[in-house]
Coordinates of C-alpha atoms in Angstrom, one line a residue:
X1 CA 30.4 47.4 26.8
X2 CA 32.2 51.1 27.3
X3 CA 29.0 52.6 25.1
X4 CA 26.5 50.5 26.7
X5 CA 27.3 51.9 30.4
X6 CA 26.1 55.8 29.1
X7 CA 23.0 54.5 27.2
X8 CA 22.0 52.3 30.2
X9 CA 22.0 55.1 32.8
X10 CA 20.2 57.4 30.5
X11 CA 17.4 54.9 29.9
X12 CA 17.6 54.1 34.0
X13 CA 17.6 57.7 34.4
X14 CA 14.9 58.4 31.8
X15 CA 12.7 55.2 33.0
X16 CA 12.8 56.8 36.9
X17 CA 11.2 60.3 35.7
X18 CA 8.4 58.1 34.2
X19 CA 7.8 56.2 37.1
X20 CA 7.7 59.8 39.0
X21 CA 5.4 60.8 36.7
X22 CA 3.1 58.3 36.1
X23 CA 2.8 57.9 40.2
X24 CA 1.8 61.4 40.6
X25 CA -0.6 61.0 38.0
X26 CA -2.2 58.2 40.0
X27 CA -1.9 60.7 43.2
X28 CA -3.6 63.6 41.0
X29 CA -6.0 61.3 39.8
X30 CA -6.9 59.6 43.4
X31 CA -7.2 63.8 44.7
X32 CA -9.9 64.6 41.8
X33 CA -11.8 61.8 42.0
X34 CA -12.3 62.6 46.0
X35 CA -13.1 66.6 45.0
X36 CA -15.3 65.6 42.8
X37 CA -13.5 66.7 39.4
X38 CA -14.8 66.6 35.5
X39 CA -14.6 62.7 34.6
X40 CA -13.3 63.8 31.3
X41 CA -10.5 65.3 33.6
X42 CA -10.3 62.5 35.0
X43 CA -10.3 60.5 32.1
X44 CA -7.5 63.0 30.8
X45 CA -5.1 61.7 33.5
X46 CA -5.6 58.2 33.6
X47 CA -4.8 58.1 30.2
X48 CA -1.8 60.0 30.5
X49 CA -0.6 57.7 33.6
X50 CA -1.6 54.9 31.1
X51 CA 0.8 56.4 28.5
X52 CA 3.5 57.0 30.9
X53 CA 3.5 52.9 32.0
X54 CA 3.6 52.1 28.1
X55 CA 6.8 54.3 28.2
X56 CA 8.6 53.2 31.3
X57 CA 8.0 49.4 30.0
X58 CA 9.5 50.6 26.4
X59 CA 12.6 51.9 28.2
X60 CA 13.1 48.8 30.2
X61 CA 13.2 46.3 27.5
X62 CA 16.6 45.2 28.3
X63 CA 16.8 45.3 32.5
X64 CA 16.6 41.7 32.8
X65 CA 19.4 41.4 30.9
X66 CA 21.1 44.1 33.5
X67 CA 19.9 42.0 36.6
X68 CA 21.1 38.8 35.5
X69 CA 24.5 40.1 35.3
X70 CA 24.1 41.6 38.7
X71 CA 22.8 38.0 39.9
X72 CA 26.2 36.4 38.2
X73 CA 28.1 39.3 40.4
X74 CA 26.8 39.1 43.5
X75 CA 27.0 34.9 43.5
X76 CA 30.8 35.9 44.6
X77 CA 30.0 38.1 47.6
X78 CA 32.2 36.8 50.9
X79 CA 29.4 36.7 53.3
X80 CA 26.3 34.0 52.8
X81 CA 23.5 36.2 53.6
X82 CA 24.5 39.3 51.5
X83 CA 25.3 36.5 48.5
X84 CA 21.9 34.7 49.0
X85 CA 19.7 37.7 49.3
X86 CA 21.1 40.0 46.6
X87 CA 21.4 37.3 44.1
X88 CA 17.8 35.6 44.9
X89 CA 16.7 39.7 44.7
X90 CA 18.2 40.5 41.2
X91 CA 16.9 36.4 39.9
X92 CA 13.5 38.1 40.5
X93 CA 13.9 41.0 39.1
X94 CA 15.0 39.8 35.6
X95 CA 12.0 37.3 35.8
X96 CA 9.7 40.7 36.9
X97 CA 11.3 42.6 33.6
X98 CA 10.8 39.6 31.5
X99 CA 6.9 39.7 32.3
X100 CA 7.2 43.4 31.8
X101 CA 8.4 42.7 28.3
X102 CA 5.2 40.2 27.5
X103 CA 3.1 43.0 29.4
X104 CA 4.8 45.6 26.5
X105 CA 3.9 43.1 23.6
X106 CA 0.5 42.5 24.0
X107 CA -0.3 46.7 25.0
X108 CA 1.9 47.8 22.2
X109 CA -0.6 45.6 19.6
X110 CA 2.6 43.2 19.1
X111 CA 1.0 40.1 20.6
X112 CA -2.7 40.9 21.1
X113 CA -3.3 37.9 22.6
X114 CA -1.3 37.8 25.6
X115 CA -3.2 37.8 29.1
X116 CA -2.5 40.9 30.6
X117 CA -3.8 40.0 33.9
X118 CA -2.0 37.2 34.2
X119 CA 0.9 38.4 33.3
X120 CA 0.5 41.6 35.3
X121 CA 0.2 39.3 38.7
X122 CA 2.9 37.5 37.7
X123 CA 5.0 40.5 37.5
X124 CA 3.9 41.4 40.7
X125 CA 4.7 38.4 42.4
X126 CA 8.2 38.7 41.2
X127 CA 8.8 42.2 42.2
X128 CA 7.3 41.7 46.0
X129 CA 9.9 38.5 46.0
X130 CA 12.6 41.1 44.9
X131 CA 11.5 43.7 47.8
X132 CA 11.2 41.1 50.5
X133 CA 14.9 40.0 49.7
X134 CA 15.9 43.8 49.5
X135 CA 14.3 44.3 52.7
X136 CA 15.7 41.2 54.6
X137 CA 19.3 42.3 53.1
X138 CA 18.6 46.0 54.9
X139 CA 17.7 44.4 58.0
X140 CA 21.0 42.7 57.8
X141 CA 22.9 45.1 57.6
X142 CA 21.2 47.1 59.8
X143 CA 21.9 44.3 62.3
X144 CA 25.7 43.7 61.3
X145 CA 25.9 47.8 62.3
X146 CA 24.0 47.7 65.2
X147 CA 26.1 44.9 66.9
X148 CA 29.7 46.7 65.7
X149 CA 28.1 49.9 67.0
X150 CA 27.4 48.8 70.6
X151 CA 30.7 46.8 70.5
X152 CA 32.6 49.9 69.9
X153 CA 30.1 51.8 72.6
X154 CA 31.0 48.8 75.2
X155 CA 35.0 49.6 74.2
X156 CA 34.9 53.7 74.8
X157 CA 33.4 52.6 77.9
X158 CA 35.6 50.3 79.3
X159 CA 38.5 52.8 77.9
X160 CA 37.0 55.3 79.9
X161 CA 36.9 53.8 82.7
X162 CA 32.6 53.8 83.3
X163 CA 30.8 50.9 83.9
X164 CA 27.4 51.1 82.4
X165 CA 26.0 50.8 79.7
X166 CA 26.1 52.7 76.6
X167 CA 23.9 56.0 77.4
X168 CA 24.9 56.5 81.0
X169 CA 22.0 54.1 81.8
X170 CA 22.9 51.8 85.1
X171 CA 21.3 48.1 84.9
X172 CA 21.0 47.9 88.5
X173 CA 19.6 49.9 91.2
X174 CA 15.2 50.5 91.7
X175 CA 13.5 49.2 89.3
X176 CA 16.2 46.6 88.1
X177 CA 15.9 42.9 87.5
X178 CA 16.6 42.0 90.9
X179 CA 13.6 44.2 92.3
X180 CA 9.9 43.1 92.7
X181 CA 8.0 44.9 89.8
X182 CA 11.5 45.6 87.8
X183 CA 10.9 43.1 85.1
X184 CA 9.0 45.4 82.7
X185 CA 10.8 48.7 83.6
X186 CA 13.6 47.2 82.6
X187 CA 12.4 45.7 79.0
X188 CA 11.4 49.5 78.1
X189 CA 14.5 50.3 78.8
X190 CA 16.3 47.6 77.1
X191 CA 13.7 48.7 73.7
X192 CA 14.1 52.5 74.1
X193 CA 18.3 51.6 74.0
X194 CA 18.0 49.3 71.1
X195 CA 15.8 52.2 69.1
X196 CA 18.6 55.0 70.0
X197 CA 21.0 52.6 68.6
X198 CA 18.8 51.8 65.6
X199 CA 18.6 55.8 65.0
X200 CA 22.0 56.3 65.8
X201 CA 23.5 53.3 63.1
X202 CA 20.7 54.8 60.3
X203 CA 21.8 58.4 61.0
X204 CA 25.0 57.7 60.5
X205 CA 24.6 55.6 56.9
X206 CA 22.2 57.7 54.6
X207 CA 22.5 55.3 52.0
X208 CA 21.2 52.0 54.2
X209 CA 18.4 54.6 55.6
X210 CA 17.5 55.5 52.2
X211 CA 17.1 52.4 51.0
X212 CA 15.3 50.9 53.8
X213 CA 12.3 54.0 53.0
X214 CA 12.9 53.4 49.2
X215 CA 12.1 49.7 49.4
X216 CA 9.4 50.1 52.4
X217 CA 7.7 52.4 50.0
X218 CA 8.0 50.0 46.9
X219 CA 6.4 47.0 49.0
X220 CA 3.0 48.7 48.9
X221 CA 2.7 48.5 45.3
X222 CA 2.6 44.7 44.6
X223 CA 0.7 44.2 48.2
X224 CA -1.9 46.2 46.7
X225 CA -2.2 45.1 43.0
X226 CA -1.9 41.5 44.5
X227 CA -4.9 42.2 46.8
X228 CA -2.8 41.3 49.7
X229 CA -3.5 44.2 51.4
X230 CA -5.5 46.8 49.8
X231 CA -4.2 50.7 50.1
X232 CA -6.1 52.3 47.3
X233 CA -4.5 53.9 44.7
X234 CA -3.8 57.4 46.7
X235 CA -1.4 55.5 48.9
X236 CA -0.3 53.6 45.9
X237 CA 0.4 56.7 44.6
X238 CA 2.2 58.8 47.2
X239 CA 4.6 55.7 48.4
X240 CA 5.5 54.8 44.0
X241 CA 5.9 59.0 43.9
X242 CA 8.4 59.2 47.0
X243 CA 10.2 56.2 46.4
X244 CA 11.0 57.5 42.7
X245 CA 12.0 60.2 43.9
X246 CA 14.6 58.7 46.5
X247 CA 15.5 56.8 42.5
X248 CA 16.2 60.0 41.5
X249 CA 18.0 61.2 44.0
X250 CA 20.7 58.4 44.2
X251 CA 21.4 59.3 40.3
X252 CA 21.9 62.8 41.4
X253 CA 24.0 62.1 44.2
X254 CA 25.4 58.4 43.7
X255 CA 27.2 58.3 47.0
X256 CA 23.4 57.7 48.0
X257 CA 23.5 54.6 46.6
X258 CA 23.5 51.5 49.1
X259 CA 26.9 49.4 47.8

């Protein structure tokens, strides 16, 4: 187990340079075909892209392996909603990396037969279950935050002695609820709060904000390869580029990474 820890987070590390790669091929490619490039330029780079996928499936051979053992982890998380949407997330991802590894088969000449398409949407399918989990735990915790944040903002106040609300912002007085007219003033207000409170809880947790744009990013992808909502492959491209790099950047720096 001690020497399989390195040689994982090589391969991870490895495997997110690919995906870098290979998505700014896809962004390269997208930005010649509009200017009118050489097709055999072109062709050049969708062929290199195409090579660079080959590669990233190669070096992922044994990630469902990795996420089942996360799934087995995170069944003993305390709180129901962390439990059931990290473990539901990581279930998908092994079954995502085991149609990777049929996908890797039947390119590599290994089992010729194999329907890629069908496979390849039913990859799909399981990564966008994955996101959507990912996404619905961020939300989560961004709420869990949000409501300790404003309880804590409701405490200084009271310890301060002032009596409105967080911000300085009275309830009352024109434009309130109790005024003709009022109702709508005071819903903005209410929203434009709940967003300063929203930036304020992401400002202060890089790793949650990080994460929300990583995985935001990511839910493009399957959208688009599903046909769910088509965003061309320059959009494709730049969302799969930034999101590996935000990969990246949690190796680098791993105090980055959402816990």
């Amino acid at each position: 187990r001690g020497a399989w820890v390195p040689c994982s987070a090589q391969s991870q590390a490895r495997e997110r340079l690919c995906r870098a790669a290979q998505y700014a091929c896809s962004l390269l490619g997208h930005a010649l075909q509009r200017h009118g490039a050489s097709p055999e330029l072109q062709k050049q780079i969708r062929q290199l892209e195409g090579h660079l996928s080959l590669g990233r499936k190669l070096l992922r051979l044994g990630n469902s392996a990795d996420a089942l053992e996360s799934a087995k982890r995170a069944v003993h998380l305390s709180d129901v909603v962390l439990r059931f949407c990290i473990t539901v997330s990581h279930l998908n991802r092994a079954l995502y990396f085991a149609c990777d590894n049929v996908l890797w088969a039947g390119k590599s000449g290994l089992a010729p037969h194999v329907d890629q398409e069908k496979w390849a949407q039913r990859s799909f399918r399981y990564y966008l279950f994955s996101l959507i989990m990912n996404l619905s735990r961020d939300a989560y915790e961004i709420r869990l935050l949000m409501e300790q944040e404003s309880s804590a903002g409701s405490r200084r106040m009271k310890g301060s002695g002032g009596g409105g609300v967080p911000g300085g912002i009275e309830p009352g007085g024109p434009g309130g609820p109790g005024t003709p007219g009022g109702g709508l003033p005071q819903l903005a207000l209410k929203l434009r709060l709940r967003v300063l409170l929203l930036a304020r809880v992401l400002r202060g947790h890089p790793p949650l904000l990080l994460d929300v744009v990583r995985n935001a990013c990511d839910l493009f992808i399957p959208l688009d390869k599903l046909g769910l909502w088509r965003c061309g492959p320059g959009v494709v491209g730049l969302c799969g580029l930034v999101s590996s790099i935000l990969s990246i950047l949690t190796l680098i720096c791993p105090w980055l990474r959402l816990k």
